[in-house]
Coordinates of N, CA, C and O in Angstrom, one line a residue:
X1 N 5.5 11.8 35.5 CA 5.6 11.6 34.1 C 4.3 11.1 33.5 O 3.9 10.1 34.0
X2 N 3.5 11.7 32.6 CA 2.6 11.2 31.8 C 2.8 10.7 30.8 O 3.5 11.3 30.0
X3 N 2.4 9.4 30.5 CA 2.9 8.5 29.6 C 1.3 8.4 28.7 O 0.2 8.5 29.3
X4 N 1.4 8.4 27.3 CA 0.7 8.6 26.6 C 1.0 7.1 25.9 O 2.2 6.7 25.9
X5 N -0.1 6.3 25.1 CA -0.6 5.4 24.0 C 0.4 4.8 23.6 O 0.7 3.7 24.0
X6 N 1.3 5.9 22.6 CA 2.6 6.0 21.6 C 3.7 5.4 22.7 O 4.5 4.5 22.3
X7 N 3.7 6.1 24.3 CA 4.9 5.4 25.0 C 4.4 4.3 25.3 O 5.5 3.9 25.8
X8 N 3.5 3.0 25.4 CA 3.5 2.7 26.1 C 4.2 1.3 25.5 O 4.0 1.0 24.3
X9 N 5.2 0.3 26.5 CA 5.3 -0.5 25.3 C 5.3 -2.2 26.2 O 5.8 -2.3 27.3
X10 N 4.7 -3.3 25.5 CA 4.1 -4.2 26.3 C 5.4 -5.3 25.4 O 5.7 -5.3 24.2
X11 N 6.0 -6.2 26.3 CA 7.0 -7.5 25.6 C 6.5 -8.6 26.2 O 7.0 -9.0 27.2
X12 N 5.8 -9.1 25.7 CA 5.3 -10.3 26.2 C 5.8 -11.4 25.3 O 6.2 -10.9 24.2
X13 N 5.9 -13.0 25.2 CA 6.4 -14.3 24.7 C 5.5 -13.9 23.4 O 6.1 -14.0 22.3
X14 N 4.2 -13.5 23.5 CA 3.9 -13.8 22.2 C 2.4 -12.1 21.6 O 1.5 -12.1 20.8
X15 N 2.9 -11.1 22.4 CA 2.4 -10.3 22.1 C 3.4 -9.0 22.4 O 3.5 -8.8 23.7
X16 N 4.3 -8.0 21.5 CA 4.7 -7.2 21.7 C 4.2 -5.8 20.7 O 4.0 -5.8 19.5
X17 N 4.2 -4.8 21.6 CA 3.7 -3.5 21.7 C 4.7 -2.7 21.9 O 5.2 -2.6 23.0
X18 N 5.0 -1.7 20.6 CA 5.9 -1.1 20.6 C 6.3 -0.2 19.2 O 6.3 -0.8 18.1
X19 N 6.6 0.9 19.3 CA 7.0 1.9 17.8 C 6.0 1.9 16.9 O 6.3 1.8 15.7
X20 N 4.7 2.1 17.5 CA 3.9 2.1 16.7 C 3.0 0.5 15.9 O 2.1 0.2 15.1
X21 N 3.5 0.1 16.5 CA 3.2 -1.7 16.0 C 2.8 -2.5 17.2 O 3.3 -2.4 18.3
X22 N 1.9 -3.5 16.8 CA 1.4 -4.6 17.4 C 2.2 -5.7 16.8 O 2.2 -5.6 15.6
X23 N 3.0 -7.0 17.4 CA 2.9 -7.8 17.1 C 2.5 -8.8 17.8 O 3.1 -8.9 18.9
X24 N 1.2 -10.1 17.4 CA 1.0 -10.8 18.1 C 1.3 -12.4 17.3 O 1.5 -12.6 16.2
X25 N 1.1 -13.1 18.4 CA 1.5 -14.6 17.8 C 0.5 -15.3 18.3 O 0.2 -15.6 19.4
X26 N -0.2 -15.6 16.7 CA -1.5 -16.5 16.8 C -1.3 -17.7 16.3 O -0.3 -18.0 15.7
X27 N -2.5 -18.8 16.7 CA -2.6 -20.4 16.3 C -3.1 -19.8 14.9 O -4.0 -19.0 14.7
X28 N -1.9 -20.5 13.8 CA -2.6 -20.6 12.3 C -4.0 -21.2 11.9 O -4.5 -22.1 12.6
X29 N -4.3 -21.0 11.3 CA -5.3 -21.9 11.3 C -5.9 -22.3 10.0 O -7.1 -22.1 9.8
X30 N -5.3 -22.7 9.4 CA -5.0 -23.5 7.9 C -4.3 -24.7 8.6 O -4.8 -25.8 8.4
X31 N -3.3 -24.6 9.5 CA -2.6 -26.2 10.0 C -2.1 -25.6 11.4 O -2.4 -24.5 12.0
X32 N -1.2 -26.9 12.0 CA -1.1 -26.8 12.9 C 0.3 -25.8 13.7 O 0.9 -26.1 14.8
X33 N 0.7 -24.8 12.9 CA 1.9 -24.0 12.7 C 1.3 -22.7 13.7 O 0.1 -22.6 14.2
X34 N 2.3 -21.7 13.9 CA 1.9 -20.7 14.3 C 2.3 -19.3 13.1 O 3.0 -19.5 12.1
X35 N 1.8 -18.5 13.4 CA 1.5 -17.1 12.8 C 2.0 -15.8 13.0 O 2.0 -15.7 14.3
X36 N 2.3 -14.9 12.7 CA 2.6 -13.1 13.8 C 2.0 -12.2 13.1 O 2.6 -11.7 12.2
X37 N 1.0 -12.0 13.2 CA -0.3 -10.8 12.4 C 1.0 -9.6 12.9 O 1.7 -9.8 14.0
X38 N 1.1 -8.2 11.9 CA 2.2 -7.3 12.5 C 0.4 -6.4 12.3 O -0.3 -6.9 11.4
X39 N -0.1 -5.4 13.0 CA -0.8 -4.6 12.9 C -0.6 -2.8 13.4 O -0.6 -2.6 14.6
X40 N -0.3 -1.5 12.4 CA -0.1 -0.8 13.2 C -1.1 0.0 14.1 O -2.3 0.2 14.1
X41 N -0.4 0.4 14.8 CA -1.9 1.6 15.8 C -2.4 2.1 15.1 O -2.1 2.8 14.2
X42 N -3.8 1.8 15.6 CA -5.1 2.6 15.0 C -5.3 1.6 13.4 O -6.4 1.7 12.8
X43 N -4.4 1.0 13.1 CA -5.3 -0.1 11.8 C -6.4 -1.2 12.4 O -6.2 -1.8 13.4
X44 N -7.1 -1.3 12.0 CA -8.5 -2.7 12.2 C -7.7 -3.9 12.1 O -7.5 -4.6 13.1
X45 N -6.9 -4.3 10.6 CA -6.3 -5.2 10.2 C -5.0 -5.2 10.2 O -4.5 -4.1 9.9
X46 N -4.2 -6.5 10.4 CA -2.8 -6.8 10.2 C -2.8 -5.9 9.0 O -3.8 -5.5 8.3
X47 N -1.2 -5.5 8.9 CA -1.0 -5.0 7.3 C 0.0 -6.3 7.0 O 0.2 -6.3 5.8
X48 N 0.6 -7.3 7.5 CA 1.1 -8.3 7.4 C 0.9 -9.3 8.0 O 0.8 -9.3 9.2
X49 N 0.9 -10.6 7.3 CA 0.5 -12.0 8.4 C 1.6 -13.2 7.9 O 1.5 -13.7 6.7
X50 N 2.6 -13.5 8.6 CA 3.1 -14.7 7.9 C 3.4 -15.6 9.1 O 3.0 -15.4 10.3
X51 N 4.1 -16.8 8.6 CA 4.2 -18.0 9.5 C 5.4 -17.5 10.5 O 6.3 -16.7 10.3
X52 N 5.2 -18.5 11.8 CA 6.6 -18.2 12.5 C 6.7 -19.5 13.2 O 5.8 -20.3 13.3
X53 N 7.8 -19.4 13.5 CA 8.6 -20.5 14.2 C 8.0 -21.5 15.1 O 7.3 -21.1 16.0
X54 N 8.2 -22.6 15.1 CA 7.7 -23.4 16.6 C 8.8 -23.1 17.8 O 9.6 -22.2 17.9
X55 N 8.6 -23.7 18.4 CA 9.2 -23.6 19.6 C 10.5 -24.6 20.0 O 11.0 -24.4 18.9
X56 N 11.3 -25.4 20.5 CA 11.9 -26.2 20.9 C 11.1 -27.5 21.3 O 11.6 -28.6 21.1
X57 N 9.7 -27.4 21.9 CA 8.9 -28.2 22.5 C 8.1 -28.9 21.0 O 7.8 -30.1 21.0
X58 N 7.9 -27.8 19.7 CA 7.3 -28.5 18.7 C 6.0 -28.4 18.6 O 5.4 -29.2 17.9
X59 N 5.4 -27.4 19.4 CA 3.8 -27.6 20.1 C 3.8 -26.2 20.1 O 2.9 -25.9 19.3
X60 N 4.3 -25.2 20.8 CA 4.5 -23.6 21.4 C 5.5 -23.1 20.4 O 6.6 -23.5 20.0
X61 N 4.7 -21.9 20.3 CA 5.4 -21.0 19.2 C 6.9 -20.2 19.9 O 7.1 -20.1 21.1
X62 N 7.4 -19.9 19.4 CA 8.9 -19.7 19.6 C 8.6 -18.1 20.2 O 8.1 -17.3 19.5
X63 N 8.9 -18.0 21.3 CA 8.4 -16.4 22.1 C 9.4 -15.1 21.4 O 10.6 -15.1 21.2
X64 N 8.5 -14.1 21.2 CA 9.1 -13.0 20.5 C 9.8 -12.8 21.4 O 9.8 -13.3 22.5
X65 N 10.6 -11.5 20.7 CA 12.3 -11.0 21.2 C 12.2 -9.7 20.5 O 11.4 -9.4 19.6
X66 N 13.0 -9.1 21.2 CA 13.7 -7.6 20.9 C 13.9 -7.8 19.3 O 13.4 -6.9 18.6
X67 N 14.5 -8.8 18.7 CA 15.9 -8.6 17.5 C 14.4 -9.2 16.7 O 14.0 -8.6 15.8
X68 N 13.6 -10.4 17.1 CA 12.8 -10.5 15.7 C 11.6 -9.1 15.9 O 11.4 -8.4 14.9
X69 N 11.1 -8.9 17.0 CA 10.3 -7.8 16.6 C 10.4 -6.9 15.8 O 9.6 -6.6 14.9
X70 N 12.0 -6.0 16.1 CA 12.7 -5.0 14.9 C 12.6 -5.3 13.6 O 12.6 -4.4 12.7
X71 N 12.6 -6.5 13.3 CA 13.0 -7.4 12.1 C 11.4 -7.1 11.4 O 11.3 -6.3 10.5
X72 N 10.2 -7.9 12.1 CA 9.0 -7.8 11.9 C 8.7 -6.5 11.4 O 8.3 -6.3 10.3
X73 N 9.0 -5.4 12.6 CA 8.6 -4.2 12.1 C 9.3 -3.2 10.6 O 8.8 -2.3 10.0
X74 N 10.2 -3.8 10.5 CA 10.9 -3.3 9.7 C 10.4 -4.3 7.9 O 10.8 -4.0 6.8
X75 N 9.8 -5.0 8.2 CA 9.3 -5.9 6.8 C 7.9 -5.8 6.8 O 7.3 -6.3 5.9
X76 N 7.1 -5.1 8.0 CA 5.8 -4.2 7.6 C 5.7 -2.9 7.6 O 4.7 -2.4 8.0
X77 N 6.7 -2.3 7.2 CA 6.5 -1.2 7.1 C 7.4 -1.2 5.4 O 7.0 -0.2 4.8
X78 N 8.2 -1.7 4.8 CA 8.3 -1.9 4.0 C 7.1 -2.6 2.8 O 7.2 -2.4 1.6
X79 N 6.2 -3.3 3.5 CA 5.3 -4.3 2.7 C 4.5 -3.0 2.9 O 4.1 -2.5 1.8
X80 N 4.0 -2.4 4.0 CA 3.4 -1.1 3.9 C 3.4 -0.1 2.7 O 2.4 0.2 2.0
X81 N 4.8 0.3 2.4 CA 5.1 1.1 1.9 C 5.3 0.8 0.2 O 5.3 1.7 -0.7
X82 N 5.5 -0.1 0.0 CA 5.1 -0.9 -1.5 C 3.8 -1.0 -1.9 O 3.3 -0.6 -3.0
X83 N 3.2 -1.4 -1.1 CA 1.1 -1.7 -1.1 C 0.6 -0.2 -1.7 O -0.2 0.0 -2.6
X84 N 1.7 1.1 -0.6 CA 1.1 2.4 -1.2 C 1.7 2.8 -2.5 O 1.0 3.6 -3.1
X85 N 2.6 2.5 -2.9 CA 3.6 3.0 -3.8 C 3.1 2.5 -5.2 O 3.3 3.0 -6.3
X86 N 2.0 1.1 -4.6 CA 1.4 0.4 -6.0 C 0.3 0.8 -5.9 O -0.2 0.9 -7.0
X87 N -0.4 1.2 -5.0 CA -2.1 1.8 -5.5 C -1.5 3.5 -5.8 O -2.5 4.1 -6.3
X88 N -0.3 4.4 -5.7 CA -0.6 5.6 -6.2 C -0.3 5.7 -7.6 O -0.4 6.7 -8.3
X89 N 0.4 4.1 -8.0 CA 0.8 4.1 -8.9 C -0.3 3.8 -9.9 O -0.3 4.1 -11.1
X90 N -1.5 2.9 -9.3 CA -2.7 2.6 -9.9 C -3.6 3.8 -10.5 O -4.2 3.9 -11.5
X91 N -3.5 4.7 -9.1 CA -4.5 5.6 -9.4 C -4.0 6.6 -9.9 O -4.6 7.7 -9.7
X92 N -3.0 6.7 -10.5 CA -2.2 7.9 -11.0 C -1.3 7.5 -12.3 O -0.2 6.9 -12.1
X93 N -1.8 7.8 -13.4 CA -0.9 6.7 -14.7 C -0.8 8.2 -15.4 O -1.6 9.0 -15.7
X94 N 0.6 8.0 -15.7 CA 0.6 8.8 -17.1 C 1.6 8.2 -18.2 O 2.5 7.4 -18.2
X95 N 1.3 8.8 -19.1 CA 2.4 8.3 -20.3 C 2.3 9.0 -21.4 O 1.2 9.5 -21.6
X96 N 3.5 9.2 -22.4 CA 4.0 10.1 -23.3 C 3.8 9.6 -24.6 O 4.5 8.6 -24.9
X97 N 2.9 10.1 -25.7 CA 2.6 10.3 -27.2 C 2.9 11.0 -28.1 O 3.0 12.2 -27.7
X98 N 3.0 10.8 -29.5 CA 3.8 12.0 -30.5 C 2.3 12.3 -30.9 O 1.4 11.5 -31.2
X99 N 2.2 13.6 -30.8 CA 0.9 14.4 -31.6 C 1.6 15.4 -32.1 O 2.3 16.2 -31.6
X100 N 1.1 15.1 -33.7 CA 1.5 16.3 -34.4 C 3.6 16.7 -34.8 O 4.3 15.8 -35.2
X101 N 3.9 17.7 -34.4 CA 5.4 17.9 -34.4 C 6.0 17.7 -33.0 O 7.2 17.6 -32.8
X102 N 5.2 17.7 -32.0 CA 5.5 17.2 -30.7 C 5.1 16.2 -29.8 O 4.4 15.4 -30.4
X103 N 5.2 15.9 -28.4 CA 4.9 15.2 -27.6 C 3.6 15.8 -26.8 O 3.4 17.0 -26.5
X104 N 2.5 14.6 -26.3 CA 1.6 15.2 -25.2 C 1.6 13.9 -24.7 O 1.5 12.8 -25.3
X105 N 1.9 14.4 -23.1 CA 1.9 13.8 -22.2 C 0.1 13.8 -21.2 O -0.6 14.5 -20.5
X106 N 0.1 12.3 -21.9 CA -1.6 11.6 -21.2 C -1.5 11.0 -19.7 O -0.8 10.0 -19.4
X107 N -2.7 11.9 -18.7 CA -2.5 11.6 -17.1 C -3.8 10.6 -16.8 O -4.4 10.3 -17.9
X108 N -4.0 10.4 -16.2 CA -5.5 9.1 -15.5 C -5.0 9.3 -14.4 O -4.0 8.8 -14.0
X109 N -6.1 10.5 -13.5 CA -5.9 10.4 -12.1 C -7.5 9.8 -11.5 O -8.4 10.6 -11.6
X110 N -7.6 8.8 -11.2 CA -8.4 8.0 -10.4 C -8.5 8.6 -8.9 O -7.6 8.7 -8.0
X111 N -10.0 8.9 -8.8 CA -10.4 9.1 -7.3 C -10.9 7.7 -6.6 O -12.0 7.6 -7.1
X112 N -10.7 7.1 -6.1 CA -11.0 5.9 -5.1 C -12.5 6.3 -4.7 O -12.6 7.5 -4.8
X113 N -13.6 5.9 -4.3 CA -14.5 6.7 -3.2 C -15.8 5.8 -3.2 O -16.6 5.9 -4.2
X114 N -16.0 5.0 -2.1 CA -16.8 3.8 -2.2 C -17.9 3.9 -2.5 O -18.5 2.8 -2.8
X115 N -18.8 5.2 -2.8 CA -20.0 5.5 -3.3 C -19.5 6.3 -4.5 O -19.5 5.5 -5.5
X116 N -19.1 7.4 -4.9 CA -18.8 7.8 -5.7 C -17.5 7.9 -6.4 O -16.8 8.9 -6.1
X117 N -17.0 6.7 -7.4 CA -15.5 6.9 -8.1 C -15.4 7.8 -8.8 O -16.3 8.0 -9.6
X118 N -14.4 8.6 -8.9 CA -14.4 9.4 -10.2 C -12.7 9.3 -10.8 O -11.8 9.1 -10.1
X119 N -12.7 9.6 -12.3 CA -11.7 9.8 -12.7 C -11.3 11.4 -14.2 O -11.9 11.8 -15.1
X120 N -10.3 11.7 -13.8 CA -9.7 12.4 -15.0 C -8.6 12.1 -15.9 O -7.5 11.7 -15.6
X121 N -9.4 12.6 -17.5 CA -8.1 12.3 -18.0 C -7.5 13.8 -18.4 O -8.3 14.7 -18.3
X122 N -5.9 14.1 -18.7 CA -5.9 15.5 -18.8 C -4.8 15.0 -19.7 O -4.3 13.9 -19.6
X123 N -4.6 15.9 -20.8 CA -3.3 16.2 -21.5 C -2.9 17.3 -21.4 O -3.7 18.1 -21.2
X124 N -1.4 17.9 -21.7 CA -0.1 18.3 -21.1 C 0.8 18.7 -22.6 O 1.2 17.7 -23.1
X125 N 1.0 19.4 -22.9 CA 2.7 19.7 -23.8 C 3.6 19.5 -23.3 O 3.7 19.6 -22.1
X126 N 4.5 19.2 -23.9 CA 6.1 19.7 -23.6 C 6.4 20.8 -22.6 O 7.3 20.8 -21.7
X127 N 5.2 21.9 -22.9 CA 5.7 22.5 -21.9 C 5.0 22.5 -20.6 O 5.0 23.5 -19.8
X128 N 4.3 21.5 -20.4 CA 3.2 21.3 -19.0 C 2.0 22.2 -19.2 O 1.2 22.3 -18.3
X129 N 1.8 23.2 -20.7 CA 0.5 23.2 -20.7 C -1.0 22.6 -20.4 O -1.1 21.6 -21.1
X130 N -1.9 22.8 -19.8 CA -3.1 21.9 -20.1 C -3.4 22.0 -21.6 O -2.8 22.8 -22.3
X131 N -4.2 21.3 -22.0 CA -4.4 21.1 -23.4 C -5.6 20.5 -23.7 O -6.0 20.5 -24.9
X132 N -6.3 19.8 -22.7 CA -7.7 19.2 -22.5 C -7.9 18.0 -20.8 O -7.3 17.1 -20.2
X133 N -8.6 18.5 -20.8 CA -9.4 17.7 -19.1 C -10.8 17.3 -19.7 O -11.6 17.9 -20.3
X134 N -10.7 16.0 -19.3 CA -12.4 15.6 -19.3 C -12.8 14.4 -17.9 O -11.8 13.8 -17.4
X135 N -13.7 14.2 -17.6 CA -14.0 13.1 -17.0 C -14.4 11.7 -17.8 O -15.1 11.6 -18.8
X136 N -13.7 10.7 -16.9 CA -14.0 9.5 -17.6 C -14.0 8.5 -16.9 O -13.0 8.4 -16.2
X137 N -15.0 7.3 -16.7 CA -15.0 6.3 -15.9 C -13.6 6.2 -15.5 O -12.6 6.4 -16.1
X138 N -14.0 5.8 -13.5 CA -12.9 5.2 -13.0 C -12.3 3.6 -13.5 O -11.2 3.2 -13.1
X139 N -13.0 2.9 -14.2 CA -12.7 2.1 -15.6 C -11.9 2.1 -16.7 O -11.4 1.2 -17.4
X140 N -11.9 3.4 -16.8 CA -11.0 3.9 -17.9 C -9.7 3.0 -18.2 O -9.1 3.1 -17.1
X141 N -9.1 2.5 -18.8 CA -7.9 1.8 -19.2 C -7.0 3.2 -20.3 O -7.4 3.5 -21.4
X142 N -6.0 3.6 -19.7 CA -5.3 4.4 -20.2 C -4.1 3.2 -20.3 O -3.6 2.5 -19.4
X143 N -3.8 3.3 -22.0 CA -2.7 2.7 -22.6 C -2.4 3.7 -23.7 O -2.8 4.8 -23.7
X144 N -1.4 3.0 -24.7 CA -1.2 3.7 -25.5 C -2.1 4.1 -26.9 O -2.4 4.9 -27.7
X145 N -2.3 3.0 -26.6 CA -3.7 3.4 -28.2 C -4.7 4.3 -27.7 O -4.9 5.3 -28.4
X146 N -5.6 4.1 -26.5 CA -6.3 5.0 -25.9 C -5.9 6.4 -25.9 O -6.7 7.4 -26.0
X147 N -4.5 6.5 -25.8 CA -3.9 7.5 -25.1 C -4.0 8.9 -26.5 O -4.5 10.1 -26.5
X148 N -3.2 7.8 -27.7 CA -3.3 8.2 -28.9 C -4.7 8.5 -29.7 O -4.9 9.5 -30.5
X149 N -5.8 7.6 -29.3 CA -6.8 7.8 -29.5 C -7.7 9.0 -29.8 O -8.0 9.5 -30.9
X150 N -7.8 9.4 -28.2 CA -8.1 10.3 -27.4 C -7.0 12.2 -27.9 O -7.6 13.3 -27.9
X151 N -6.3 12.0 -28.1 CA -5.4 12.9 -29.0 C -6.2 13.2 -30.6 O -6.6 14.3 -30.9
X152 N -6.1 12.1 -31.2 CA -5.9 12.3 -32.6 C -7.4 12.4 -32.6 O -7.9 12.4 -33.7
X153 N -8.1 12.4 -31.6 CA -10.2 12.6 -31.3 C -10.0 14.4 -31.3 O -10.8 15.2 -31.7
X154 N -8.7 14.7 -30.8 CA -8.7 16.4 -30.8 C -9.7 16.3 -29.5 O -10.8 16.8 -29.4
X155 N -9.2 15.7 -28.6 CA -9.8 15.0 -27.0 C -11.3 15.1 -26.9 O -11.9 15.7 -26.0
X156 N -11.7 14.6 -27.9 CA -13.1 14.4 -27.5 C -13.4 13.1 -26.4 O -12.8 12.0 -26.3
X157 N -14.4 13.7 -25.7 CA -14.4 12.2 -24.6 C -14.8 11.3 -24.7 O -16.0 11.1 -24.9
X158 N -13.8 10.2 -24.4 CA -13.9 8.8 -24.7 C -15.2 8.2 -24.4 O -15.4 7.0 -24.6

């Protein structure tokens, strides 16, 4: 049987390896408490770090288990998945203005990109026509006055 990366899985007192996740149990080090960084494969950094238990002795951290690992993994992949749900929500805004006898719906799609950011604004009809695209600082603050602004400009760029 060849066992690959993904199978492989390590239970140790204070480092378990398993479903995609690292969990290890580190000395805090703000005080004298212990820690469990959750990190998944192939991340650099924890995507979560919080405090954990002492031990019975008061000194030694309380040795991972089956039931808190699941637990662990299941409240970083949740914290995971909020983290993303709020940056697509960052870089992706839209919202709805009255122009004229109808509605246009104003988008801000933000490209992220550590040398070069870029962003678009685009407006939309009722009926999902385009209606104007321009570029505009990844700065850009799309609210409602902007939004309106930018409309009643007959989309000239901000």
């Amino acid at each position: 049987m060849n066992l690959n990366e993904s199978d492989m899985k390590t239970q140790e007192p204070r480092l378990w390896i398993s479903d995609g996740w690292t969990a290890r149990v580190v000395k805090n080090e703000d005080d004298d408490g212990w820690a469990v960084a959750m990190t998944a494969d192939g991340a650099s950094e924890p995507a979560l770090v919080g405090p954990w238990t002492m031990g019975r002795d008061k000194k030694n951290p309380k040795p991972l288990d089956q039931s808190a690992f699941l637990t662990l993994v299941k409240t970083a992949r949740e914290f995971v998945r909020r983290s993303e749900q709020q940056l697509h929500a960052t870089l992706h805004q839209s919202l709805e203005v009255a122009a004229g006898e109808g509605r246009v719906r104003v988008y801000l799609d933000i490209e992220p990109d550590d040398e070069n950011p870029s962003a678009t604004l685009t407006a939309r009809d009722e009926g999902d026509d385009l209606l104007a695209q321009v570029k505009v600082s990844p700065a850009f603050k799309l609210s409602r006055a902007s939004a309106v602004a930018w409309v009643e400009s007959g989309y000239a760029k901000p």
